[in-house]
PDB file of C-alpha atoms in Angstrom:
ATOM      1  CA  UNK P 200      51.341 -17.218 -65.447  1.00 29.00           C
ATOM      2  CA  UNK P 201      47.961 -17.510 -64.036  1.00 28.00           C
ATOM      3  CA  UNK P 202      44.627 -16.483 -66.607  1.00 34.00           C
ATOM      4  CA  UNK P 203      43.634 -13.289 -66.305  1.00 38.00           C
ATOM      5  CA  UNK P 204      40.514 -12.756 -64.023  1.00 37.00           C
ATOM      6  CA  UNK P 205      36.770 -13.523 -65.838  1.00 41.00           C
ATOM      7  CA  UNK P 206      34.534 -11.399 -66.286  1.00 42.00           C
ATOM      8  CA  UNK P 207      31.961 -11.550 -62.980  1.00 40.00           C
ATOM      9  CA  UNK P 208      29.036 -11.010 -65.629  1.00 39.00           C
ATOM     10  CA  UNK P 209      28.514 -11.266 -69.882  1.00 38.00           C
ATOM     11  CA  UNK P 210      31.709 -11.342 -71.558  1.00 38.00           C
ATOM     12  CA  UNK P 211      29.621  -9.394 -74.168  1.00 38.00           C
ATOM     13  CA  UNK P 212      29.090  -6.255 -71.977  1.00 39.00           C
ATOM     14  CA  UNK P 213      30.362  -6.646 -68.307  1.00 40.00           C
ATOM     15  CA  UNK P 214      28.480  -4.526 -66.078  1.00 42.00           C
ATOM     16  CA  UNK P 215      29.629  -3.251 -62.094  1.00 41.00           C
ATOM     17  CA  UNK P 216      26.104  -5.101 -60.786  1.00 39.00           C
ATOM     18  CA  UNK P 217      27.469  -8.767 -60.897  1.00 42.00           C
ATOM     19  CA  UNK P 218      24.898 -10.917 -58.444  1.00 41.00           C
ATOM     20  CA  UNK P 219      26.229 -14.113 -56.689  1.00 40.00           C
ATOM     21  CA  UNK P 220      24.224 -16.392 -59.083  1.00 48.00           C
ATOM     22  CA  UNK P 221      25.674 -14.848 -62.441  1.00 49.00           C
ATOM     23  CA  UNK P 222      29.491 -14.332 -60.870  1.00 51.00           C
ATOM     24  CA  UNK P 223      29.227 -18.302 -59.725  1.00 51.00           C
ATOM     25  CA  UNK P 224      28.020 -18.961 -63.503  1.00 60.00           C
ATOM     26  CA  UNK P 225      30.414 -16.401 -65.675  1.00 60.00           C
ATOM     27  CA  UNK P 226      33.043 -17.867 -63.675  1.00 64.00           C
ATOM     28  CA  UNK P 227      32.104 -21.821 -65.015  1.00 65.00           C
ATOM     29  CA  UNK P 228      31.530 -20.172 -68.602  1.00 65.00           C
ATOM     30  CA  UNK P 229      35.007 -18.663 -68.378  1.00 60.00           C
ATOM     31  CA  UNK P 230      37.025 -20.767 -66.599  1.00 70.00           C
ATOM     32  CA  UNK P 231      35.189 -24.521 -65.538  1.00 75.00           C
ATOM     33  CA  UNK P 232      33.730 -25.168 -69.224  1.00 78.00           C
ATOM     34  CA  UNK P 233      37.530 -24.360 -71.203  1.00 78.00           C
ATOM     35  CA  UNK P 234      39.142 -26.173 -69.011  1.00 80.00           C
ATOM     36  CA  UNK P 235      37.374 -29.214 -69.455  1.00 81.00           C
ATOM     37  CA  UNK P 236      36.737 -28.720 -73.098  1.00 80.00           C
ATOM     38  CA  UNK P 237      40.497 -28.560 -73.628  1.00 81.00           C
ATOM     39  CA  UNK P 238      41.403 -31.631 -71.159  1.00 85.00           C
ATOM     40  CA  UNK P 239      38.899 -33.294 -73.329  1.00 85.00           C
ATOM     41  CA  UNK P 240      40.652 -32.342 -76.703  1.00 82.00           C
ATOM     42  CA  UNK P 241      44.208 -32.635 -75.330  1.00 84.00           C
ATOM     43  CA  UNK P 242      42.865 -36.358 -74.453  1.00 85.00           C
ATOM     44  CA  UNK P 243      41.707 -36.907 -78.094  1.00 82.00           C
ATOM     45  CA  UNK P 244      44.741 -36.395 -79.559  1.00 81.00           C
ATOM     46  CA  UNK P 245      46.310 -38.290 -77.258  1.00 84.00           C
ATOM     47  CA  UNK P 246      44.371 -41.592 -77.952  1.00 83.00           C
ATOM     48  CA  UNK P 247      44.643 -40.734 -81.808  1.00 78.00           C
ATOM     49  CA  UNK P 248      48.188 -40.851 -80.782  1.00 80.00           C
ATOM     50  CA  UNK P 249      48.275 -43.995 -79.284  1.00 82.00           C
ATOM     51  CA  UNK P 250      46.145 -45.783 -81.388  1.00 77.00           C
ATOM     52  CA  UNK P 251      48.491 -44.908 -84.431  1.00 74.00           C
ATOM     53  CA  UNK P 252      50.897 -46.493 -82.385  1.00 78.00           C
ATOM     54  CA  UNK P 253      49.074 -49.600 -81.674  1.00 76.00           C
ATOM     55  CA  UNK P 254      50.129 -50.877 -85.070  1.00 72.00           C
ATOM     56  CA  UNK P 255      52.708 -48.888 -86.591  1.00 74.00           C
ATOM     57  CA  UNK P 256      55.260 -49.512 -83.696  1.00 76.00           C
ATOM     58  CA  UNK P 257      57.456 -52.378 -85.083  1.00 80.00           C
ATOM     59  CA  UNK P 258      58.086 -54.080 -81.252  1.00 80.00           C
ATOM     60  CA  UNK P 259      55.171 -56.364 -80.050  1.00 79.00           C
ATOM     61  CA  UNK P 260      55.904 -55.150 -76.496  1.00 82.00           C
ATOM     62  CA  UNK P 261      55.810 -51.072 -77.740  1.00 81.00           C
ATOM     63  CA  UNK P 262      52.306 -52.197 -79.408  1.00 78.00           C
ATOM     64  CA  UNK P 263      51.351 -53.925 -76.444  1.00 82.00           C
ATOM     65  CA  UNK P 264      52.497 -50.791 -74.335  1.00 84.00           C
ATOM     66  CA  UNK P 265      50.599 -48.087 -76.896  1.00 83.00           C
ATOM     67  CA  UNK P 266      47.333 -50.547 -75.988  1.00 83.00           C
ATOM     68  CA  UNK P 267      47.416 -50.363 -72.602  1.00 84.00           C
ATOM     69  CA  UNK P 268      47.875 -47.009 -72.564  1.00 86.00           C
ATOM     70  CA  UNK P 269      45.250 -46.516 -75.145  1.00 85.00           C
ATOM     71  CA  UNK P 270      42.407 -48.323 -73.006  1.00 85.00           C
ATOM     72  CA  UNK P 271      43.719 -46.721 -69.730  1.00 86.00           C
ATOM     73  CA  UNK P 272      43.121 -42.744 -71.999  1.00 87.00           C
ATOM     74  CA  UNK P 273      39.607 -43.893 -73.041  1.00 86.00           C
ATOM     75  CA  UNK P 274      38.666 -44.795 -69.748  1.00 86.00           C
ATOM     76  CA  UNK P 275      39.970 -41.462 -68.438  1.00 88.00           C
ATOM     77  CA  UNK P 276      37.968 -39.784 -71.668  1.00 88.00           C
ATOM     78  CA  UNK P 277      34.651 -41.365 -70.214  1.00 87.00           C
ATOM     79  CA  UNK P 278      34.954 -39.238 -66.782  1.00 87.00           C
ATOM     80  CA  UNK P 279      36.459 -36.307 -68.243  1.00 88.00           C
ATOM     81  CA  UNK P 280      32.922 -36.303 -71.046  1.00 88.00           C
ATOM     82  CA  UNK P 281      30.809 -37.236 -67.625  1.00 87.00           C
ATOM     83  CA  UNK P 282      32.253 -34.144 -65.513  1.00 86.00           C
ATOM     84  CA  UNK P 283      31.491 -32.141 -68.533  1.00 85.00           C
ATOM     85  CA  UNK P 284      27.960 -33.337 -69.267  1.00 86.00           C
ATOM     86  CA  UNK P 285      27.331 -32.864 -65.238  1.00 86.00           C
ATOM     87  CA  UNK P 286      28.031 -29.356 -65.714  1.00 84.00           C
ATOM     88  CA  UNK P 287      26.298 -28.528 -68.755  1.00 83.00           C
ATOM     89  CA  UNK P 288      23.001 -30.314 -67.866  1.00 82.00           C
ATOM     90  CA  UNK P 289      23.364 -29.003 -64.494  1.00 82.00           C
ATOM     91  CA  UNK P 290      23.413 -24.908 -65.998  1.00 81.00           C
ATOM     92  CA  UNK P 291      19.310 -23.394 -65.696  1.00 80.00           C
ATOM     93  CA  UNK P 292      18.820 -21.489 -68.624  1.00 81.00           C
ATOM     94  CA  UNK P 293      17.524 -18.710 -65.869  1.00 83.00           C
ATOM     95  CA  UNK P 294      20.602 -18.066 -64.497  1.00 78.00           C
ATOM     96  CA  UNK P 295      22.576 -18.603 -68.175  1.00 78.00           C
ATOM     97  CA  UNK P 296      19.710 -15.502 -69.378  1.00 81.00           C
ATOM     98  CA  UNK P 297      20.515 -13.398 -66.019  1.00 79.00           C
ATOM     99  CA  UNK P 298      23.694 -12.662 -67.291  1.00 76.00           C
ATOM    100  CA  UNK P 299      22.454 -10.963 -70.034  1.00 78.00           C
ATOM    101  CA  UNK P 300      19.988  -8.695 -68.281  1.00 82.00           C
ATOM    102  CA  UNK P 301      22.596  -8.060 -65.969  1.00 79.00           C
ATOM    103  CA  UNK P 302      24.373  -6.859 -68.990  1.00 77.00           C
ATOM    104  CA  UNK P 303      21.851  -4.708 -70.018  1.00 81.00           C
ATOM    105  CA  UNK P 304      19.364  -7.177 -72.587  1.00 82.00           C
ATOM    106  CA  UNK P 305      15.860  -7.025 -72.443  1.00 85.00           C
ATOM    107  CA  UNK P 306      14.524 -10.429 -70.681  1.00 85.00           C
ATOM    108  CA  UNK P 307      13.328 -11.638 -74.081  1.00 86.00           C
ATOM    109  CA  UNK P 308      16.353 -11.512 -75.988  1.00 85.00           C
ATOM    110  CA  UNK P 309      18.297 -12.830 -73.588  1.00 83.00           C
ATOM    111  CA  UNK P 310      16.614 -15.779 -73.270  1.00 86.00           C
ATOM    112  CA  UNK P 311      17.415 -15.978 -76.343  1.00 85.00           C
ATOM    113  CA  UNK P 312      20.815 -15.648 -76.086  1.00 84.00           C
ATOM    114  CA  UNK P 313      20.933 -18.200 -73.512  1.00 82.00           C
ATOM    115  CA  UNK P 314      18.999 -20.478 -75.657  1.00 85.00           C
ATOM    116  CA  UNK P 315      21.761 -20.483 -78.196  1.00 83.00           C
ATOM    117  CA  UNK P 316      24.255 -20.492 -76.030  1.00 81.00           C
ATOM    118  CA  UNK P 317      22.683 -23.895 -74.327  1.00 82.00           C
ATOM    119  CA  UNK P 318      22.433 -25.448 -77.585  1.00 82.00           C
ATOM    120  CA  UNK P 319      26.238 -24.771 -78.616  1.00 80.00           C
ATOM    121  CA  UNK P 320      26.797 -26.404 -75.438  1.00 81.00           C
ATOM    122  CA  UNK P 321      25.255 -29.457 -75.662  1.00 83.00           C
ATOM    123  CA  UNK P 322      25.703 -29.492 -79.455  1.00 80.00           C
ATOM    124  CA  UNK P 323      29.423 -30.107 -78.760  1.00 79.00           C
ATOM    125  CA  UNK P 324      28.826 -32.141 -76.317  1.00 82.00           C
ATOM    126  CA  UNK P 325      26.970 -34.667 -78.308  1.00 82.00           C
ATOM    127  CA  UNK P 326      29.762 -34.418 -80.809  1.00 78.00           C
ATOM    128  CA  UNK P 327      32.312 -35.600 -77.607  1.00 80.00           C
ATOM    129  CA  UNK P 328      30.123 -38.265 -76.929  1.00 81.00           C
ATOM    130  CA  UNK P 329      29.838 -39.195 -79.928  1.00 78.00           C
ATOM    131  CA  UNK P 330      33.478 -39.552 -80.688  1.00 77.00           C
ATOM    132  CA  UNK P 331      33.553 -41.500 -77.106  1.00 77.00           C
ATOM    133  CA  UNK P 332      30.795 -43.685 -78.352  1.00 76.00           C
ATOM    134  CA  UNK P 333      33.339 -44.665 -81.421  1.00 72.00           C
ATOM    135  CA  UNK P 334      36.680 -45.506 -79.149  1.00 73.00           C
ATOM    136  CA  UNK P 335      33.922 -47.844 -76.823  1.00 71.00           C
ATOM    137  CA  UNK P 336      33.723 -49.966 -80.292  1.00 67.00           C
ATOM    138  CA  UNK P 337      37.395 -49.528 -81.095  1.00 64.00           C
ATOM    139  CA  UNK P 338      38.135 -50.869 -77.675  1.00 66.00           C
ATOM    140  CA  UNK P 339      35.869 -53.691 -78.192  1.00 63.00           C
ATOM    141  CA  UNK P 340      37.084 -54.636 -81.597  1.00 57.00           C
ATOM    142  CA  UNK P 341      40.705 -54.670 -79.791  1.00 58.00           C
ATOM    143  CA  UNK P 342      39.997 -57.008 -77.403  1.00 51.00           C
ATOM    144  CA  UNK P 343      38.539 -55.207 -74.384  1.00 51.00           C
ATOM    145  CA  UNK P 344      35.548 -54.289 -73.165  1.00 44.00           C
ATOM    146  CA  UNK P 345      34.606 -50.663 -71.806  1.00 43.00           C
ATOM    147  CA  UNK P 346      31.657 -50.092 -69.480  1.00 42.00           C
ATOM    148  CA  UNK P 347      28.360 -49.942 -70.181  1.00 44.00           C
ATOM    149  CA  UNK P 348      29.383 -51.651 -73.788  1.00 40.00           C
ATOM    150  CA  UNK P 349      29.232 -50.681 -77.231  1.00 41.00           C
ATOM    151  CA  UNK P 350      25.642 -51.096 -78.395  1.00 42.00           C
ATOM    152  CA  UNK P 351      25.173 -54.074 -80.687  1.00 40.00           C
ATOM    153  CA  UNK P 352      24.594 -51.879 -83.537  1.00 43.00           C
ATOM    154  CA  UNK P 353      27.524 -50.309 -83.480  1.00 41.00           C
ATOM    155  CA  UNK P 354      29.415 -53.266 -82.587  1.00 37.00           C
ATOM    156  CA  UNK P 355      27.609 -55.357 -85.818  1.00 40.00           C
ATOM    157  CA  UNK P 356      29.310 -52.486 -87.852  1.00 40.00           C
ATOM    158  CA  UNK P 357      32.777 -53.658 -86.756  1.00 37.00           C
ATOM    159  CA  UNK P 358      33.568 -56.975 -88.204  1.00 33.00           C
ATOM    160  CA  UNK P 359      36.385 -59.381 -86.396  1.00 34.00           C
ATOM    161  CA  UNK P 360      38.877 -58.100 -88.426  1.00 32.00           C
ATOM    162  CA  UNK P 361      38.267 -54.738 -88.113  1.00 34.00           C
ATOM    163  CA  UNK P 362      41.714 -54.596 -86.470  1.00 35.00           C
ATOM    164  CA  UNK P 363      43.620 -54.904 -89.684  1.00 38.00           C
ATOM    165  CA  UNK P 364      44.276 -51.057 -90.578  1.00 42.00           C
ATOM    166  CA  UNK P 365      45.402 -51.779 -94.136  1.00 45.00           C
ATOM    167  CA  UNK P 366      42.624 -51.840 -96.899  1.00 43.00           C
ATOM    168  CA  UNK P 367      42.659 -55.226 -98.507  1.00 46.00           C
ATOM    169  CA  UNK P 368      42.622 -55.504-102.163  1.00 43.00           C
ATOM    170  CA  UNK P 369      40.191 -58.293-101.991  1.00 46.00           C
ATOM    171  CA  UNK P 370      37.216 -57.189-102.983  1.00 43.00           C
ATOM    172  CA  UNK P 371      33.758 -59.375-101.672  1.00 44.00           C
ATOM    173  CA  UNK P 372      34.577 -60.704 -99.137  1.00 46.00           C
ATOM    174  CA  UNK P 373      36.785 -58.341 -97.189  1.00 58.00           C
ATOM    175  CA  UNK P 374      34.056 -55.439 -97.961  1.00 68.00           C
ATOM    176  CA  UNK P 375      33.294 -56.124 -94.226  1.00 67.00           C
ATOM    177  CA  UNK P 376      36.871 -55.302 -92.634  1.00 68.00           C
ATOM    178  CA  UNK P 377      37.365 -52.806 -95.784  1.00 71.00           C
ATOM    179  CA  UNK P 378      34.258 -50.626 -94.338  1.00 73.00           C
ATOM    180  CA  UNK P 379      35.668 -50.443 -91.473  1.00 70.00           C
ATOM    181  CA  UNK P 380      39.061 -49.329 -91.739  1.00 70.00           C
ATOM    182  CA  UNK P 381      38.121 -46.619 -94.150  1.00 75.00           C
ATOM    183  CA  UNK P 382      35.129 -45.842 -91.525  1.00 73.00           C
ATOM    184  CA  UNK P 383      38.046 -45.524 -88.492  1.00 71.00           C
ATOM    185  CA  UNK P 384      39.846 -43.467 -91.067  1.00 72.00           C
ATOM    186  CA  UNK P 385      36.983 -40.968 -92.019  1.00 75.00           C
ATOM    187  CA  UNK P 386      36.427 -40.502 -88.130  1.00 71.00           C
ATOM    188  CA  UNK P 387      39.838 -39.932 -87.465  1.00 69.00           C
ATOM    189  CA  UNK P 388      40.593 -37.445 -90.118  1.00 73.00           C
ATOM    190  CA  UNK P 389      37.199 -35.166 -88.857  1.00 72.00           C
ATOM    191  CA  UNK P 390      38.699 -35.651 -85.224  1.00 68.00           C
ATOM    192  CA  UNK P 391      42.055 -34.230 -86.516  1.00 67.00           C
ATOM    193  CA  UNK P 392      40.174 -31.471 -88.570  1.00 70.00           C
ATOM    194  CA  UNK P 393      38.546 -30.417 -85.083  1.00 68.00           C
ATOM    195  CA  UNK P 394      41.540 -30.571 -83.169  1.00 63.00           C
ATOM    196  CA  UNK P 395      43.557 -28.319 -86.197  1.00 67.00           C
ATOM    197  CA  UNK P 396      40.657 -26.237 -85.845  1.00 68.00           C
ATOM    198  CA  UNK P 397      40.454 -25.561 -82.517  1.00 67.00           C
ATOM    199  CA  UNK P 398      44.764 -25.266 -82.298  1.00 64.00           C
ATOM    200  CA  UNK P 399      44.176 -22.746 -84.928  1.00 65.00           C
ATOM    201  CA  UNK P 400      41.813 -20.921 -82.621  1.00 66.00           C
ATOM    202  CA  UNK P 401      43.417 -20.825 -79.203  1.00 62.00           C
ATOM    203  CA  UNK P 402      47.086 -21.005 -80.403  1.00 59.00           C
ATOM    204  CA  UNK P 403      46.773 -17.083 -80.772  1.00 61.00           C
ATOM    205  CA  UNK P 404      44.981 -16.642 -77.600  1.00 60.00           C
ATOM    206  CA  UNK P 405      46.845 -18.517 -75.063  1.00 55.00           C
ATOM    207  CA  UNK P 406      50.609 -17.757 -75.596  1.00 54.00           C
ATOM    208  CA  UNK P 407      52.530 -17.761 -72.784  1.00 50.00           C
ATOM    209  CA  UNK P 408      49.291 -18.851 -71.059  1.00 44.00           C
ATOM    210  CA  UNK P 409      49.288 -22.765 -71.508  1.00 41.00           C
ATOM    211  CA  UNK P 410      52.637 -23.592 -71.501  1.00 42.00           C
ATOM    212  CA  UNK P 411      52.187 -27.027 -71.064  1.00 42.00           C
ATOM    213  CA  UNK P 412      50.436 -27.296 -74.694  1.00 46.00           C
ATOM    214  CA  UNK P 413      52.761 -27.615 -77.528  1.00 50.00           C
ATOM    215  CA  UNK P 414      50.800 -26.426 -80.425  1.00 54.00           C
ATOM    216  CA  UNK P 415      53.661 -26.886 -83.045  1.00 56.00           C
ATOM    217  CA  UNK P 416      53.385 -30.258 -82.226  1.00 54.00           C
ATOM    218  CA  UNK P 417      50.211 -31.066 -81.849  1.00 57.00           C
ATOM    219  CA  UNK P 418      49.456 -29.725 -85.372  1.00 60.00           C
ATOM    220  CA  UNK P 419      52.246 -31.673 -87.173  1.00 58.00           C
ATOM    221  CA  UNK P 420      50.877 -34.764 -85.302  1.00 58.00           C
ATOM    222  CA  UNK P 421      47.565 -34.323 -86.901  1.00 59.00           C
ATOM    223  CA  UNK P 422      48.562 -32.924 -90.041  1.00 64.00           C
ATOM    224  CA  UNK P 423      50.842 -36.106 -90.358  1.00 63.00           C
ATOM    225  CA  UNK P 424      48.143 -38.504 -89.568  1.00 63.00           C
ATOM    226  CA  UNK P 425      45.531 -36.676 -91.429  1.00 68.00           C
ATOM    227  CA  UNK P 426      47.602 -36.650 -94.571  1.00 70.00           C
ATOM    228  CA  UNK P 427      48.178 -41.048 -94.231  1.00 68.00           C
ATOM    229  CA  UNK P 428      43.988 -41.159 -93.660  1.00 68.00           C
ATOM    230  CA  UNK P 429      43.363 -39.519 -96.645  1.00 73.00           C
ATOM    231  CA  UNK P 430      46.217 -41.206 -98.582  1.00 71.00           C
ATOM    232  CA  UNK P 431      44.604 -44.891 -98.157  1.00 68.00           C
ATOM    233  CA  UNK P 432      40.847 -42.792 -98.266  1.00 69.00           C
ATOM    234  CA  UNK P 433      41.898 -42.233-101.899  1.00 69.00           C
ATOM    235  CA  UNK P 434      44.426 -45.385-102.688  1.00 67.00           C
ATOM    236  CA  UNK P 435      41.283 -47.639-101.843  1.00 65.00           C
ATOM    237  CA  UNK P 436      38.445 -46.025-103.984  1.00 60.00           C
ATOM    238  CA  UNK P 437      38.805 -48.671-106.785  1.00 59.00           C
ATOM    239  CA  UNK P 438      37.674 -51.195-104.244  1.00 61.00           C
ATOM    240  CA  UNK P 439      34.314 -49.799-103.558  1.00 65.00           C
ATOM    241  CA  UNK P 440      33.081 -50.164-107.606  1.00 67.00           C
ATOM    242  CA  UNK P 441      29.106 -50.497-108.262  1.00 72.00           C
ATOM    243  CA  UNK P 442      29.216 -53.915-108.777  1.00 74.00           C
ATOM    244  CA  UNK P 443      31.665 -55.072-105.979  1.00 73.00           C
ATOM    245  CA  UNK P 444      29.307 -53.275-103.509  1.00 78.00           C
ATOM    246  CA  UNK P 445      26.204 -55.111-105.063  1.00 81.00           C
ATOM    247  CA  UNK P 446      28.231 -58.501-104.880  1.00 80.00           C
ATOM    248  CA  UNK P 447      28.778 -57.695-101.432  1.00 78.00           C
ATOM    249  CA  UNK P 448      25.180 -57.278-100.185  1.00 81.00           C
ATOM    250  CA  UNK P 449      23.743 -59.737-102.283  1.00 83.00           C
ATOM    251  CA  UNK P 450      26.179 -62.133-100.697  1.00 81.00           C
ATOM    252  CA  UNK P 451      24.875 -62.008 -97.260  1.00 79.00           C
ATOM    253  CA  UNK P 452      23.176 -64.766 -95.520  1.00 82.00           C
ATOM    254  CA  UNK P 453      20.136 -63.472 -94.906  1.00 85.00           C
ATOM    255  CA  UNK P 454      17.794 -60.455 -95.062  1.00 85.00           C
ATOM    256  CA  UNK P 455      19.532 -58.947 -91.246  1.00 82.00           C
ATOM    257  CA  UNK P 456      23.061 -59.308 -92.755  1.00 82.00           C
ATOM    258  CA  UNK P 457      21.279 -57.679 -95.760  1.00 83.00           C
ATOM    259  CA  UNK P 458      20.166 -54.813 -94.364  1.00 83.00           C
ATOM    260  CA  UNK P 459      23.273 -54.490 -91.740  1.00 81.00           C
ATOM    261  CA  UNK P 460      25.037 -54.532 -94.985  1.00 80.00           C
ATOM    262  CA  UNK P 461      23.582 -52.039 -96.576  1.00 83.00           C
ATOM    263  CA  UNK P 462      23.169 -49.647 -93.690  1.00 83.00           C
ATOM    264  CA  UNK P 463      26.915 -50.230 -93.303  1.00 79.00           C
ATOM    265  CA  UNK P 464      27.477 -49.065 -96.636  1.00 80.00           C
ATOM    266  CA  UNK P 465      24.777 -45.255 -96.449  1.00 82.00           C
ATOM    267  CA  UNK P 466      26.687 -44.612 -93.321  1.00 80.00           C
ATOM    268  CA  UNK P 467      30.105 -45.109 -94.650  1.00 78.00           C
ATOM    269  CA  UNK P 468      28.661 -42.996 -97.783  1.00 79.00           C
ATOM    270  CA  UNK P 469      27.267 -40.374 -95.136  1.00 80.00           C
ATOM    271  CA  UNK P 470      30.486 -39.869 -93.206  1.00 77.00           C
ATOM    272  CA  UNK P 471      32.899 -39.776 -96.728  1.00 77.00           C
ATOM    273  CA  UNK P 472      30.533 -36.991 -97.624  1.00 78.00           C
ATOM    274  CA  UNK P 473      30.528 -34.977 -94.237  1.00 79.00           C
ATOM    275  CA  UNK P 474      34.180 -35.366 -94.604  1.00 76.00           C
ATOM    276  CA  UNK P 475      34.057 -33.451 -97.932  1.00 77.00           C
ATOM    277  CA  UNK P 476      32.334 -30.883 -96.547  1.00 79.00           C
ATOM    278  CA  UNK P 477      35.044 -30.650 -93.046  1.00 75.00           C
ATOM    279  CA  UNK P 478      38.033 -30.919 -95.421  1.00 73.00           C
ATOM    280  CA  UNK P 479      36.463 -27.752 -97.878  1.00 74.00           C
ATOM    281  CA  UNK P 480      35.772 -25.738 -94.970  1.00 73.00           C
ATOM    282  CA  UNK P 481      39.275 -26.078 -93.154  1.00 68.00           C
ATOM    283  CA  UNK P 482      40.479 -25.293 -96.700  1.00 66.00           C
ATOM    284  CA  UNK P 483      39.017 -22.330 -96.083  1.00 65.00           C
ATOM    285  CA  UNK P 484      39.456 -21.133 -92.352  1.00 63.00           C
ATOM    286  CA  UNK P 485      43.050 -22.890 -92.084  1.00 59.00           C
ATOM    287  CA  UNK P 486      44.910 -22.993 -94.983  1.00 54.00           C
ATOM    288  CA  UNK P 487      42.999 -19.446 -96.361  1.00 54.00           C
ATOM    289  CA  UNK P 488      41.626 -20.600-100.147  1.00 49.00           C
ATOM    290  CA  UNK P 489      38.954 -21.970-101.690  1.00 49.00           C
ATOM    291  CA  UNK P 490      39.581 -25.499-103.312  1.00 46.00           C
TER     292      UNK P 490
END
């Protein structure tokens, strides 16, 4: 069944005065902008999907398979965040505030409106890129090599063997390949928080609407992946003692491996700790209790 019809003006207060301008633009707010947004998070889980598969599968050729198919998704995930970014840098706050006054706001606040409303916009849009930005390393440190490349200071943060997903238990000098797997972990449990978060959202929404998303499945996909992230998140936390970490750095060649070191290290810190933060608040707004 198709979507109902959008509004032609503010979905806040729809008025019978839509202009051409503000019907063209209510009609990429409510119909253009979801529909790439959830191409763009169907994707994600998708490549999470496939990338679990890219070493759990026990056949060389079904690992093999899940990479191809991994690196043909990313690619497909770099138009899909450049359609998206075309649209949102091509919207004039002007027209975004005319729906507003159309809807009956004074000029002032609905530029203000519109200001906030840009800013969620390309707020989530630099968190897309951002998670593109990560699979462009991941495809590098895999063996291939997405256009324009990785930049090298991402790519210094993942080591050769940054393909090994188990943490070792050798402390000094697997640090290196350590921060990274629990790094790709951390990232993958926030993009499964978002994607929970957002199924939680629209599931109630869109029934019998978007038939051709499963949430059910979807969610137990995450949940199940989630769940093994934070199992070797916590079965590895011996590894990274004070005086391992110190070893580590102190270890390096020089002062650059130093300080790549040690950067390596805040930003792992960083991410473990926005992590708390994402798992306390979908304690919250999924599961319904405080921790």
């Amino acid at each position: 069944m198709p979507p109902e019809s959008p509004p032609t003006t503010s979905p806040l207060n729809p008025t019978t005065h839509p202009t051409p301008r503000t019907t063209l633009l209510s009609t990429t707010f409510w119909e253009v902008l979801p529909s790439h947004q959830t191409r763009i998070t169907t994707r994600l889980t998708k490549i999470a999907y496939l990338h679990s598969q890219t070493h759990t599968c026990i056949l060389a050729t079904d690992r093999a398979a899940a990479l191809a198919s991994l690196k043909a998704e990313i690619e497909m995930l770099d138009h899909d965040i450049s359609a998206l970014r075309a649209i949102i840098r091509g919207i004039d706050i002007t027209d975004l505030a005319g729906l507003y006054v159309v809807a009956g706001r004074s000029a002032h606040r609905a530029l203000q409106l519109a200001k906030g409303d840009l800013e969620g916009l390309e707020g989530s849009l630099r968190g897309m890129e951002e998670r593109h930005s990560y699979y462009q390393v991941l495809l590098a440190t895999l063996g291939f090599r997405s256009h324009p490349p990785p930049d090298k200071t991402s790519v210094a943060s993942m080591q050769k063997h940054s393909s090994n997903t188990e943490v070792s238990s050798e402390t000094s000098s697997n640090l290196d390949t350590n921060l990274v797997v629990l790094g790709e972990r951390a990232d993958r449990i926030l993009a499964s928080l978002h994607v929970l978060q957002s199924m939680d959202q629209k599931a109630p929404k869109t029934r019998g609407r978007v038939e051709q998303m499963d949430f059910a499945e979807i969610i137990l996909l995450h949940t199940e992946l989630l769940e093994n992230d934070l199992r070797t998140i916590r079965d590895s936390a011996d590894i990274f003692e004070d005086e391992h970490v110190a070893a580590w750095i102190d270890s390096a060649v020089d002062n650059d491996e130093k300080a790549c070191r040690e950067i390596a290290i805040t930003t792992l810190l960083q991410k473990l700790g926005e992590l708390k933060k994402e798992m306390a608040d979908a304690s919250v707004n999924i599961l319904g209790h405080k921790s």
